PDB file of C-alpha atoms and ligand atoms in Angstrom:
ATOM      1  CA  ARG A   1       0.063   0.133  -0.089  1.00 49.00           C
ATOM      2  CA  GLY A   2       1.245   3.684  -0.803  1.00 50.00           C
ATOM      3  CA  ALA A   3       1.991   5.812   2.165  1.00 51.00           C
ATOM      4  CA  ALA A   4      -0.906   8.468   0.777  1.00 56.00           C
ATOM      5  CA  ALA A   5      -3.404   4.955   1.452  1.00 63.00           C
ATOM      6  CA  VAL A   6      -2.682   4.294   5.022  1.00 79.00           C
ATOM      7  CA  ARG A   7      -5.339   5.067   7.290  1.00 87.00           C
ATOM      8  CA  PRO A   8      -5.002   6.398  10.887  1.00 95.00           C
ATOM      9  CA  ASP A   9      -6.185   3.636  12.335  1.00 96.00           C
ATOM     10  CA  LEU A  10      -3.698   3.028  15.388  1.00 98.00           C
ATOM     11  CA  ALA A  11      -4.812   6.951  16.252  1.00 97.00           C
ATOM     12  CA  GLY A  12      -4.360   7.700  19.990  1.00 97.00           C
ATOM     13  CA  ARG A  13      -2.163   4.187  20.730  1.00 98.00           C
ATOM     14  CA  HIS A  14       0.754   3.614  22.496  1.00 98.00           C
ATOM     15  CA  VAL A  15       2.536   1.266  20.949  1.00 98.00           C
ATOM     16  CA  LEU A  16       5.919  -0.686  22.060  1.00 98.00           C
ATOM     17  CA  VAL A  17       8.048  -2.701  19.903  1.00 99.00           C
ATOM     18  CA  THR A  18      11.207  -4.532  20.865  1.00 98.00           C
ATOM     19  CA  ALA A  19      13.442  -5.236  17.698  1.00 98.00           C
ATOM     20  CA  GLY A  20      17.179  -6.769  17.167  1.00 98.00           C
ATOM     21  CA  GLY A  21      18.537  -9.463  18.992  1.00 98.00           C
ATOM     22  CA  THR A  22      20.091  -9.673  22.363  1.00 98.00           C
ATOM     23  CA  ARG A  23      24.068 -10.430  23.356  1.00 98.00           C
ATOM     24  CA  GLU A  24      24.869 -12.506  26.011  1.00 98.00           C
ATOM     25  CA  TYR A  25      28.328 -11.799  26.857  1.00 98.00           C
ATOM     26  CA  VAL A  26      30.810 -14.594  27.781  1.00 96.00           C
ATOM     27  CA  ASP A  27      34.209 -12.513  28.657  1.00 96.00           C
ATOM     28  CA  PRO A  28      34.019  -8.487  27.960  1.00 97.00           C
ATOM     29  CA  VAL A  29      34.569  -9.099  24.048  1.00 97.00           C
ATOM     30  CA  ARG A  30      33.224 -12.046  23.439  1.00 97.00           C
ATOM     31  CA  PHE A  31      29.344 -12.705  23.328  1.00 98.00           C
ATOM     32  CA  LEU A  32      26.411 -15.482  22.270  1.00 98.00           C
ATOM     33  CA  GLY A  33      24.096 -13.626  19.747  1.00 97.00           C
ATOM     34  CA  ASN A  34      21.699 -14.284  17.030  1.00 95.00           C
ATOM     35  CA  ALA A  35      21.404 -13.473  13.264  1.00 91.00           C
ATOM     36  CA  SER A  36      18.361 -11.311  13.873  1.00 93.00           C
ATOM     37  CA  SER A  37      18.719  -7.744  12.396  1.00 94.00           C
ATOM     38  CA  GLY A  38      15.757  -5.659  13.789  1.00 97.00           C
ATOM     39  CA  ARG A  39      14.722  -4.769  10.133  1.00 96.00           C
ATOM     40  CA  GLN A  40      11.016  -6.514  10.657  1.00 96.00           C
ATOM     41  CA  GLY A  41      10.934  -4.678  13.944  1.00 98.00           C
ATOM     42  CA  TYR A  42      12.096  -1.259  12.657  1.00 98.00           C
ATOM     43  CA  ALA A  43       9.373  -1.955   9.715  1.00 97.00           C
ATOM     44  CA  LEU A  44       6.702  -2.467  12.315  1.00 98.00           C
ATOM     45  CA  ALA A  45       7.611   0.536  14.082  1.00 98.00           C
ATOM     46  CA  ARG A  46       7.509   2.834  11.177  1.00 98.00           C
ATOM     47  CA  ALA A  47       4.298   1.515   9.908  1.00 98.00           C
ATOM     48  CA  ALA A  48       3.070   1.751  13.587  1.00 98.00           C
ATOM     49  CA  LEU A  49       3.843   5.675  12.874  1.00 98.00           C
ATOM     50  CA  ALA A  50       2.394   5.968   9.514  1.00 98.00           C
ATOM     51  CA  ARG A  51      -1.130   4.657  10.982  1.00 98.00           C
ATOM     52  CA  GLY A  52      -1.226   7.382  13.404  1.00 98.00           C
ATOM     53  CA  ALA A  53       0.128   5.596  16.256  1.00 98.00           C
ATOM     54  CA  ALA A  54      -0.171   8.551  19.081  1.00 98.00           C
ATOM     55  CA  SER A  55       3.697   7.151  20.520  1.00 98.00           C
ATOM     56  CA  VAL A  56       5.897   4.566  19.273  1.00 98.00           C
ATOM     57  CA  THR A  57       8.710   3.003  21.571  1.00 99.00           C
ATOM     58  CA  VAL A  58      11.307   0.472  20.249  1.00 99.00           C
ATOM     59  CA  VAL A  59      13.764  -1.099  22.547  1.00 99.00           C
ATOM     60  CA  ALA A  60      16.421  -2.019  20.131  1.00 98.00           C
ATOM     61  CA  ALA A  61      18.881  -4.839  21.134  1.00 98.00           C
ATOM     62  CA  ASN A  62      21.756  -4.423  18.822  1.00 98.00           C
ATOM     63  CA  VAL A  63      20.382  -2.816  15.941  1.00 98.00           C
ATOM     64  CA  ALA A  64      22.654  -1.562  13.354  1.00 98.00           C
ATOM     65  CA  LEU A  65      19.875   0.769  11.476  1.00 98.00           C
ATOM     66  CA  PRO A  66      19.321   4.073  11.386  1.00 98.00           C
ATOM     67  CA  GLU A  67      16.696   4.964  14.292  1.00 98.00           C
ATOM     68  CA  VAL A  68      13.180   5.246  13.095  1.00 98.00           C
ATOM     69  CA  ALA A  69      12.162   8.700  12.929  1.00 98.00           C
ATOM     70  CA  GLY A  70       9.409   9.778  15.346  1.00 98.00           C
ATOM     71  CA  ALA A  71       9.791   7.060  17.535  1.00 98.00           C
ATOM     72  CA  ARG A  72      11.594   6.534  20.566  1.00 98.00           C
ATOM     73  CA  THR A  73      14.538   4.383  20.544  1.00 98.00           C
ATOM     74  CA  ILE A  74      15.877   2.895  23.955  1.00 98.00           C
ATOM     75  CA  GLY A  75      19.219   0.537  23.101  1.00 98.00           C
ATOM     76  CA  VAL A  76      19.890  -2.316  25.004  1.00 98.00           C
ATOM     77  CA  VAL A  77      22.489  -5.132  24.754  1.00 98.00           C
ATOM     78  CA  SER A  78      21.227  -8.026  26.803  1.00 98.00           C
ATOM     79  CA  ALA A  79      18.007 -10.086  27.795  1.00 98.00           C
ATOM     80  CA  ALA A  80      18.165  -8.637  31.365  1.00 98.00           C
ATOM     81  CA  GLU A  81      18.175  -5.052  29.624  1.00 98.00           C
ATOM     82  CA  LEU A  82      15.745  -5.734  27.538  1.00 98.00           C
ATOM     83  CA  ARG A  83      13.510  -7.327  30.103  1.00 98.00           C
ATOM     84  CA  ALA A  84      13.959  -4.478  32.253  1.00 98.00           C
ATOM     85  CA  ARG A  85      13.064  -1.694  29.705  1.00 98.00           C
ATOM     86  CA  VAL A  86       9.966  -3.463  28.485  1.00 98.00           C
ATOM     87  CA  HIS A  87       8.431  -3.918  31.618  1.00 98.00           C
ATOM     88  CA  GLU A  88       9.135  -0.111  32.316  1.00 98.00           C
ATOM     89  CA  VAL A  89       7.238   0.651  29.053  1.00 98.00           C
ATOM     90  CA  ALA A  90       4.565  -1.803  28.941  1.00 98.00           C
ATOM     91  CA  PRO A  91       2.234  -0.770  31.571  1.00 97.00           C
ATOM     92  CA  SER A  92       1.278   2.016  29.310  1.00 97.00           C
ATOM     93  CA  ALA A  93       1.180   0.658  26.356  1.00 98.00           C
ATOM     94  CA  ASP A  94      -1.617  -0.362  24.335  1.00 98.00           C
ATOM     95  CA  ILE A  95       0.072  -2.765  21.357  1.00 98.00           C
ATOM     96  CA  VAL A  96       3.057  -4.561  22.319  1.00 98.00           C
ATOM     97  CA  VAL A  97       5.100  -6.270  19.829  1.00 98.00           C
ATOM     98  CA  MET A  98       8.136  -8.743  20.764  1.00 98.00           C
ATOM     99  CA  ALA A  99       9.546  -8.675  17.274  1.00 98.00           C
ATOM    100  CA  ALA A 100      13.141  -9.040  19.108  1.00 98.00           C
ATOM    101  CA  ALA A 101      15.060 -12.222  19.109  1.00 97.00           C
ATOM    102  CA  VAL A 102      15.523 -12.742  22.603  1.00 98.00           C
ATOM    103  CA  ALA A 103      18.244 -14.969  23.930  1.00 98.00           C
ATOM    104  CA  ASP A 104      16.578 -18.192  26.044  1.00 98.00           C
ATOM    105  CA  PHE A 105      20.451 -18.803  28.215  1.00 98.00           C
ATOM    106  CA  ARG A 106      23.053 -16.675  29.270  1.00 98.00           C
ATOM    107  CA  PRO A 107      26.501 -17.661  30.596  1.00 98.00           C
ATOM    108  CA  ALA A 108      26.155 -18.784  33.934  1.00 97.00           C
ATOM    109  CA  ASP A 109      29.686 -16.963  35.172  1.00 95.00           C
ATOM    110  CA  PRO A 110      30.760 -14.441  32.805  1.00 95.00           C
ATOM    111  CA  ALA A 111      34.618 -13.990  32.991  1.00 94.00           C
ATOM    112  CA  THR A 112      35.639 -10.254  34.141  1.00 96.00           C
ATOM    113  CA  HIS A 113      38.641 -10.460  32.002  1.00 94.00           C
ATOM    114  CA  LYS A 114      39.121 -11.895  28.430  1.00 93.00           C
ATOM    115  CA  ILE A 115      39.745 -15.441  28.372  1.00 90.00           C
ATOM    116  CA  LYS A 116      43.025 -16.394  27.074  1.00 89.00           C
ATOM    117  CA  LYS A 117      43.892 -19.593  24.736  1.00 86.00           C
ATOM    118  CA  ASP A 118      46.766 -20.641  27.100  1.00 83.00           C
ATOM    119  CA  SER A 119      44.729 -20.227  30.286  1.00 76.00           C
ATOM    120  CA  ALA A 120      42.891 -23.063  32.021  1.00 73.00           C
ATOM    121  CA  ALA A 121      39.558 -22.186  29.755  1.00 68.00           C
ATOM    122  CA  PRO A 122      36.770 -24.108  30.363  1.00 71.00           C
ATOM    123  CA  ASP A 123      36.009 -26.787  27.691  1.00 76.00           C
ATOM    124  CA  THR A 124      32.017 -26.291  28.168  1.00 89.00           C
ATOM    125  CA  LEU A 125      30.427 -23.382  29.221  1.00 91.00           C
ATOM    126  CA  ALA A 126      27.708 -23.343  31.438  1.00 95.00           C
ATOM    127  CA  LEU A 127      24.457 -21.489  30.715  1.00 97.00           C
ATOM    128  CA  THR A 128      21.706 -20.355  32.718  1.00 98.00           C
ATOM    129  CA  ARG A 129      17.829 -19.544  31.736  1.00 98.00           C
ATOM    130  CA  ASN A 130      16.756 -16.671  30.831  1.00 98.00           C
ATOM    131  CA  PRO A 131      13.206 -15.114  31.957  1.00 98.00           C
ATOM    132  CA  ASP A 132      10.815 -15.227  29.537  1.00 98.00           C
ATOM    133  CA  VAL A 133       9.902 -11.853  28.827  1.00 98.00           C
ATOM    134  CA  LEU A 134       6.652 -12.416  26.745  1.00 98.00           C
ATOM    135  CA  SER A 135       5.210 -14.934  28.805  1.00 98.00           C
ATOM    136  CA  GLU A 136       5.759 -12.302  32.283  1.00 98.00           C
ATOM    137  CA  LEU A 137       4.031  -9.840  29.703  1.00 98.00           C
ATOM    138  CA  LEU A 138       0.776 -12.203  29.444  1.00 98.00           C
ATOM    139  CA  ALA A 139       0.604 -12.654  33.126  1.00 97.00           C
ATOM    140  CA  ASN A 140       0.877  -9.061  33.880  1.00 95.00           C
ATOM    141  CA  ARG A 141      -1.095  -7.698  30.858  1.00 95.00           C
ATOM    142  CA  ARG A 142      -3.273  -4.645  31.560  1.00 90.00           C
ATOM    143  CA  PRO A 143      -7.220  -4.975  30.025  1.00 92.00           C
ATOM    144  CA  GLY A 144      -7.618  -4.107  26.532  1.00 94.00           C
ATOM    145  CA  GLN A 145      -4.004  -4.237  25.829  1.00 98.00           C
ATOM    146  CA  LEU A 146      -2.953  -6.600  22.493  1.00 98.00           C
ATOM    147  CA  LEU A 147       0.123  -8.594  22.936  1.00 98.00           C
ATOM    148  CA  VAL A 148       2.093 -10.029  19.273  1.00 98.00           C
ATOM    149  CA  GLY A 149       4.329 -12.455  19.477  1.00 98.00           C
ATOM    150  CA  PHE A 150       6.928 -13.897  17.027  1.00 97.00           C
ATOM    151  CA  ALA A 151       8.087 -17.373  16.482  1.00 95.00           C
ATOM    152  CA  ALA A 152      11.292 -18.217  14.673  1.00 90.00           C
ATOM    153  CA  GLU A 153      11.218 -21.893  13.612  1.00 90.00           C
ATOM    154  CA  THR A 154      13.287 -24.095  11.042  1.00 88.00           C
ATOM    155  CA  GLY A 155      11.082 -27.059  11.749  1.00 88.00           C
ATOM    156  CA  GLY A 156      13.001 -30.403  13.129  1.00 88.00           C
ATOM    157  CA  PRO A 157      12.776 -33.762  14.368  1.00 90.00           C
ATOM    158  CA  ASP A 158       9.897 -32.262  16.540  1.00 87.00           C
ATOM    159  CA  GLY A 159       8.039 -31.089  14.027  1.00 87.00           C
ATOM    160  CA  GLY A 160       7.415 -29.178  11.017  1.00 89.00           C
ATOM    161  CA  VAL A 161       7.499 -24.765  11.401  1.00 91.00           C
ATOM    162  CA  LEU A 162       3.532 -24.560  11.475  1.00 93.00           C
ATOM    163  CA  GLU A 163       3.073 -27.601  13.991  1.00 94.00           C
ATOM    164  CA  LEU A 164       5.887 -26.312  16.308  1.00 94.00           C
ATOM    165  CA  ALA A 165       4.318 -22.488  16.416  1.00 95.00           C
ATOM    166  CA  ARG A 166       0.777 -23.911  17.017  1.00 96.00           C
ATOM    167  CA  ALA A 167       2.595 -25.250  20.188  1.00 95.00           C
ATOM    168  CA  LYS A 168       4.178 -22.454  20.899  1.00 96.00           C
ATOM    169  CA  HIS A 169       0.915 -20.519  20.756  1.00 97.00           C
ATOM    170  CA  ALA A 170      -0.620 -23.136  23.151  1.00 96.00           C
ATOM    171  CA  ARG A 171       2.170 -22.264  25.511  1.00 96.00           C
ATOM    172  CA  LYS A 172       2.326 -18.359  25.054  1.00 97.00           C
ATOM    173  CA  PRO A 173      -1.507 -17.936  24.231  1.00 97.00           C
ATOM    174  CA  VAL A 174      -0.945 -14.058  22.947  1.00 98.00           C
ATOM    175  CA  ASP A 175      -3.555 -12.168  20.673  1.00 98.00           C
ATOM    176  CA  LEU A 176      -1.262 -12.792  17.270  1.00 98.00           C
ATOM    177  CA  LEU A 177       2.119 -15.130  16.976  1.00 98.00           C
ATOM    178  CA  VAL A 178       3.688 -14.306  13.574  1.00 97.00           C
ATOM    179  CA  VAL A 179       5.636 -17.741  12.532  1.00 96.00           C
ATOM    180  CA  ASN A 180       8.291 -17.043  10.291  1.00 90.00           C
ATOM    181  CA  GLN A 181      10.288 -19.762   8.612  1.00 85.00           C
ATOM    182  CA  VAL A 182      14.046 -18.943   9.084  1.00 78.00           C
ATOM    183  CA  GLY A 183      17.230 -20.575   7.980  1.00 72.00           C
ATOM    184  CA  ASN A 184      18.683 -21.187   4.519  1.00 64.00           C
ATOM    185  CA  GLY A 185      18.227 -17.563   3.662  1.00 63.00           C
ATOM    186  CA  ARG A 186      14.762 -17.118   5.103  1.00 64.00           C
ATOM    187  CA  GLY A 187      13.644 -14.485   7.468  1.00 62.00           C
ATOM    188  CA  PHE A 188      17.013 -13.219   9.137  1.00 64.00           C
ATOM    189  CA  GLU A 189      19.110 -10.425   7.569  1.00 62.00           C
ATOM    190  CA  VAL A 190      17.203 -10.156   4.336  1.00 70.00           C
ATOM    191  CA  ALA A 191      14.956  -7.270   2.838  1.00 74.00           C
ATOM    192  CA  ASP A 192      12.000  -9.549   2.214  1.00 85.00           C
ATOM    193  CA  ASN A 193       9.704 -11.935   4.805  1.00 87.00           C
ATOM    194  CA  ALA A 194       7.065 -14.216   4.634  1.00 89.00           C
ATOM    195  CA  ALA A 195       4.891 -15.539   7.582  1.00 93.00           C
ATOM    196  CA  VAL A 196       1.817 -17.031   8.973  1.00 95.00           C
ATOM    197  CA  VAL A 197      -0.397 -15.042  11.675  1.00 97.00           C
ATOM    198  CA  LEU A 198      -1.977 -17.326  14.231  1.00 98.00           C
ATOM    199  CA  SER A 199      -4.965 -15.612  15.902  1.00 97.00           C
ATOM    200  CA  LEU A 200      -6.039 -16.137  19.655  1.00 95.00           C
ATOM    201  CA  GLY A 201      -9.362 -17.495  17.949  1.00 90.00           C
ATOM    202  CA  GLY A 202      -7.547 -20.036  15.881  1.00 93.00           C
ATOM    203  CA  GLY A 203      -6.995 -18.025  12.569  1.00 95.00           C
ATOM    204  CA  GLU A 204      -4.204 -18.583  10.490  1.00 96.00           C
ATOM    205  CA  THR A 205      -3.561 -15.823   8.057  1.00 96.00           C
ATOM    206  CA  THR A 206      -1.053 -16.394   5.484  1.00 95.00           C
ATOM    207  CA  ILE A 207       1.401 -13.228   4.547  1.00 95.00           C
ATOM    208  CA  ASP A 208       3.066 -13.758   0.956  1.00 92.00           C
ATOM    209  CA  ARG A 209       6.948 -12.906   0.226  1.00 91.00           C
ATOM    210  CA  MET A 210       6.672  -9.519   0.228  1.00 93.00           C
ATOM    211  CA  SER A 211       8.705  -6.260   1.938  1.00 94.00           C
ATOM    212  CA  LYS A 212       9.180  -6.202   5.458  1.00 94.00           C
ATOM    213  CA  ASP A 213       7.649  -2.854   5.348  1.00 96.00           C
ATOM    214  CA  LEU A 214       4.833  -4.445   3.850  1.00 96.00           C
ATOM    215  CA  VAL A 215       4.703  -7.159   5.902  1.00 96.00           C
ATOM    216  CA  ALA A 216       4.585  -4.771   8.964  1.00 97.00           C
ATOM    217  CA  HIS A 217       1.610  -3.144   7.419  1.00 97.00           C
ATOM    218  CA  ARG A 218      -0.364  -6.734   6.978  1.00 97.00           C
ATOM    219  CA  ILE A 219       0.462  -7.594  10.726  1.00 98.00           C
ATOM    220  CA  LEU A 220      -1.209  -3.961  11.941  1.00 98.00           C
ATOM    221  CA  ASP A 221      -3.937  -5.013   9.976  1.00 98.00           C
ATOM    222  CA  LEU A 222      -4.252  -7.831  11.732  1.00 97.00           C
ATOM    223  CA  VAL A 223      -3.822  -5.727  14.945  1.00 98.00           C
ATOM    224  CA  VAL A 224      -6.604  -3.555  14.258  1.00 97.00           C
ATOM    225  CA  GLU A 225      -9.081  -6.548  13.255  1.00 95.00           C
ATOM    226  CA  HIS A 226      -8.277  -8.088  16.787  1.00 92.00           C
ATOM    227  CA  GLY A 227      -8.731  -4.888  18.775  1.00 82.00           C
ATOM    228  CA  ASP A 228     -12.487  -4.159  17.348  1.00 77.00           C
TER     229      ASP A 228
HETATM  230  N1  CTP B 569      10.894 -14.455  24.230  1.00 78.88           N
HETATM  231  C1  CTP B 569      10.930 -13.435  25.027  1.00 78.88           C
HETATM  232  N2  CTP B 569      11.870 -13.574  25.973  1.00 78.88           N
HETATM  233  C2  CTP B 569      12.561 -14.957  25.857  1.00 78.88           C
HETATM  234  C3  CTP B 569      12.456 -15.492  25.054  1.00 78.88           C
HETATM  235  C4  CTP B 569      11.748 -15.186  23.775  1.00 78.88           C
HETATM  236  O1  CTP B 569       9.805 -12.609  25.174  1.00 78.88           O
HETATM  237  N3  CTP B 569      13.579 -15.069  26.910  1.00 78.88           N
HETATM  238  C5  CTP B 569       9.593 -14.103  22.848  1.00 78.88           C
HETATM  239  C6  CTP B 569       9.977 -13.338  21.753  1.00 78.88           C
HETATM  240  O2  CTP B 569      10.552 -12.132  21.787  1.00 78.88           O
HETATM  241  C7  CTP B 569       9.182 -14.120  20.791  1.00 78.88           C
HETATM  242  C8  CTP B 569       8.421 -15.277  21.723  1.00 78.88           C
HETATM  243  O3  CTP B 569       8.795 -15.053  22.934  1.00 78.88           O
HETATM  244  O4  CTP B 569       8.351 -13.167  20.393  1.00 78.88           O
HETATM  245  C9  CTP B 569       8.726 -16.359  21.023  1.00 78.88           C
HETATM  246  O5  CTP B 569      10.171 -16.464  21.335  1.00 78.88           O
HETATM  247  P1  CTP B 569      10.901 -17.911  20.548  1.00 78.88           P
HETATM  248  O6  CTP B 569      12.278 -18.039  20.895  1.00 78.88           O
HETATM  249  O7  CTP B 569      10.384 -18.395  19.006  1.00 78.88           O
HETATM  250  O8  CTP B 569       9.980 -18.991  21.834  1.00 78.88           O
HETATM  251  P2  CTP B 569      10.318 -19.456  22.933  1.00 78.88           P
HETATM  252  O9  CTP B 569       9.022 -19.603  23.456  1.00 78.88           O
HETATM  253  O10 CTP B 569      11.684 -18.923  23.189  1.00 78.88           O
HETATM  254  O11 CTP B 569      10.561 -21.190  22.401  1.00 78.88           O
HETATM  255  P3  CTP B 569      11.749 -21.943  21.480  1.00 78.88           P
HETATM  256  O12 CTP B 569      13.094 -20.697  21.404  1.00 78.88           O
HETATM  257  O13 CTP B 569      12.374 -22.927  22.235  1.00 78.88           O
HETATM  258  O14 CTP B 569      11.452 -21.919  20.337  1.00 78.88           O
HETATM  259 CA1   CA B 570      13.790 -18.588  21.891  1.00 78.88          CA
END
């Protein structure tokens, strides 16, 4: 859709978007990260502003893109920082979109000095689990608040992409779960995206391969429909 055709159907809404991918430091110079670029999250922030949102806050984890003009951007590094900032902003948000790839685990005991190859480096890295921010948002949601989750799936021995995503939706019953197939040049670090959106009522909407800006508008179409 062209910019001129965008209707202000998010007028008055406060929107929180997380974008990018968290980093969990192993020592002062090394981290466990992921391939999320932040492009889909930033596209969602831009689209929300284009549709008249009263405010858009972006919690951006390690995003190497120009900030979205008109949005408030809060930079974070780790899952713990992302979690703290999200819980500050979420109580006043009407719509929360968790597009960020948040680390499930962090090093249990990060080294304070750079690990040297000739020191007695551990041959396994002990990890500890991070809290699930989206589950916490679900548990603390304020009346009328709409929650959108993302699920990046490759499929695997436990099931195909959609099967795994439906199971995830059952565990985290967000209003909308945007399912992306990732790996082998899909999803991360590319300009285009495609998705299936699972709605709380059981609906499933396919978004064909298109630019991340257009995918963002299709997702917000569903947000607006869901909020009616
Ligand atoms: N998420 C979160 N906090 C975490 C991990 C994930 O808020 N610690 C959010 C993501 O931002 C996303 C949704 O939960 O919106 C699903 O993330 P995903 O990694 O696909 O699902 P998990 O529940 O972590 O399951 P798994 O990684 O085992 O597939
Ligand atoms: Ca995960």
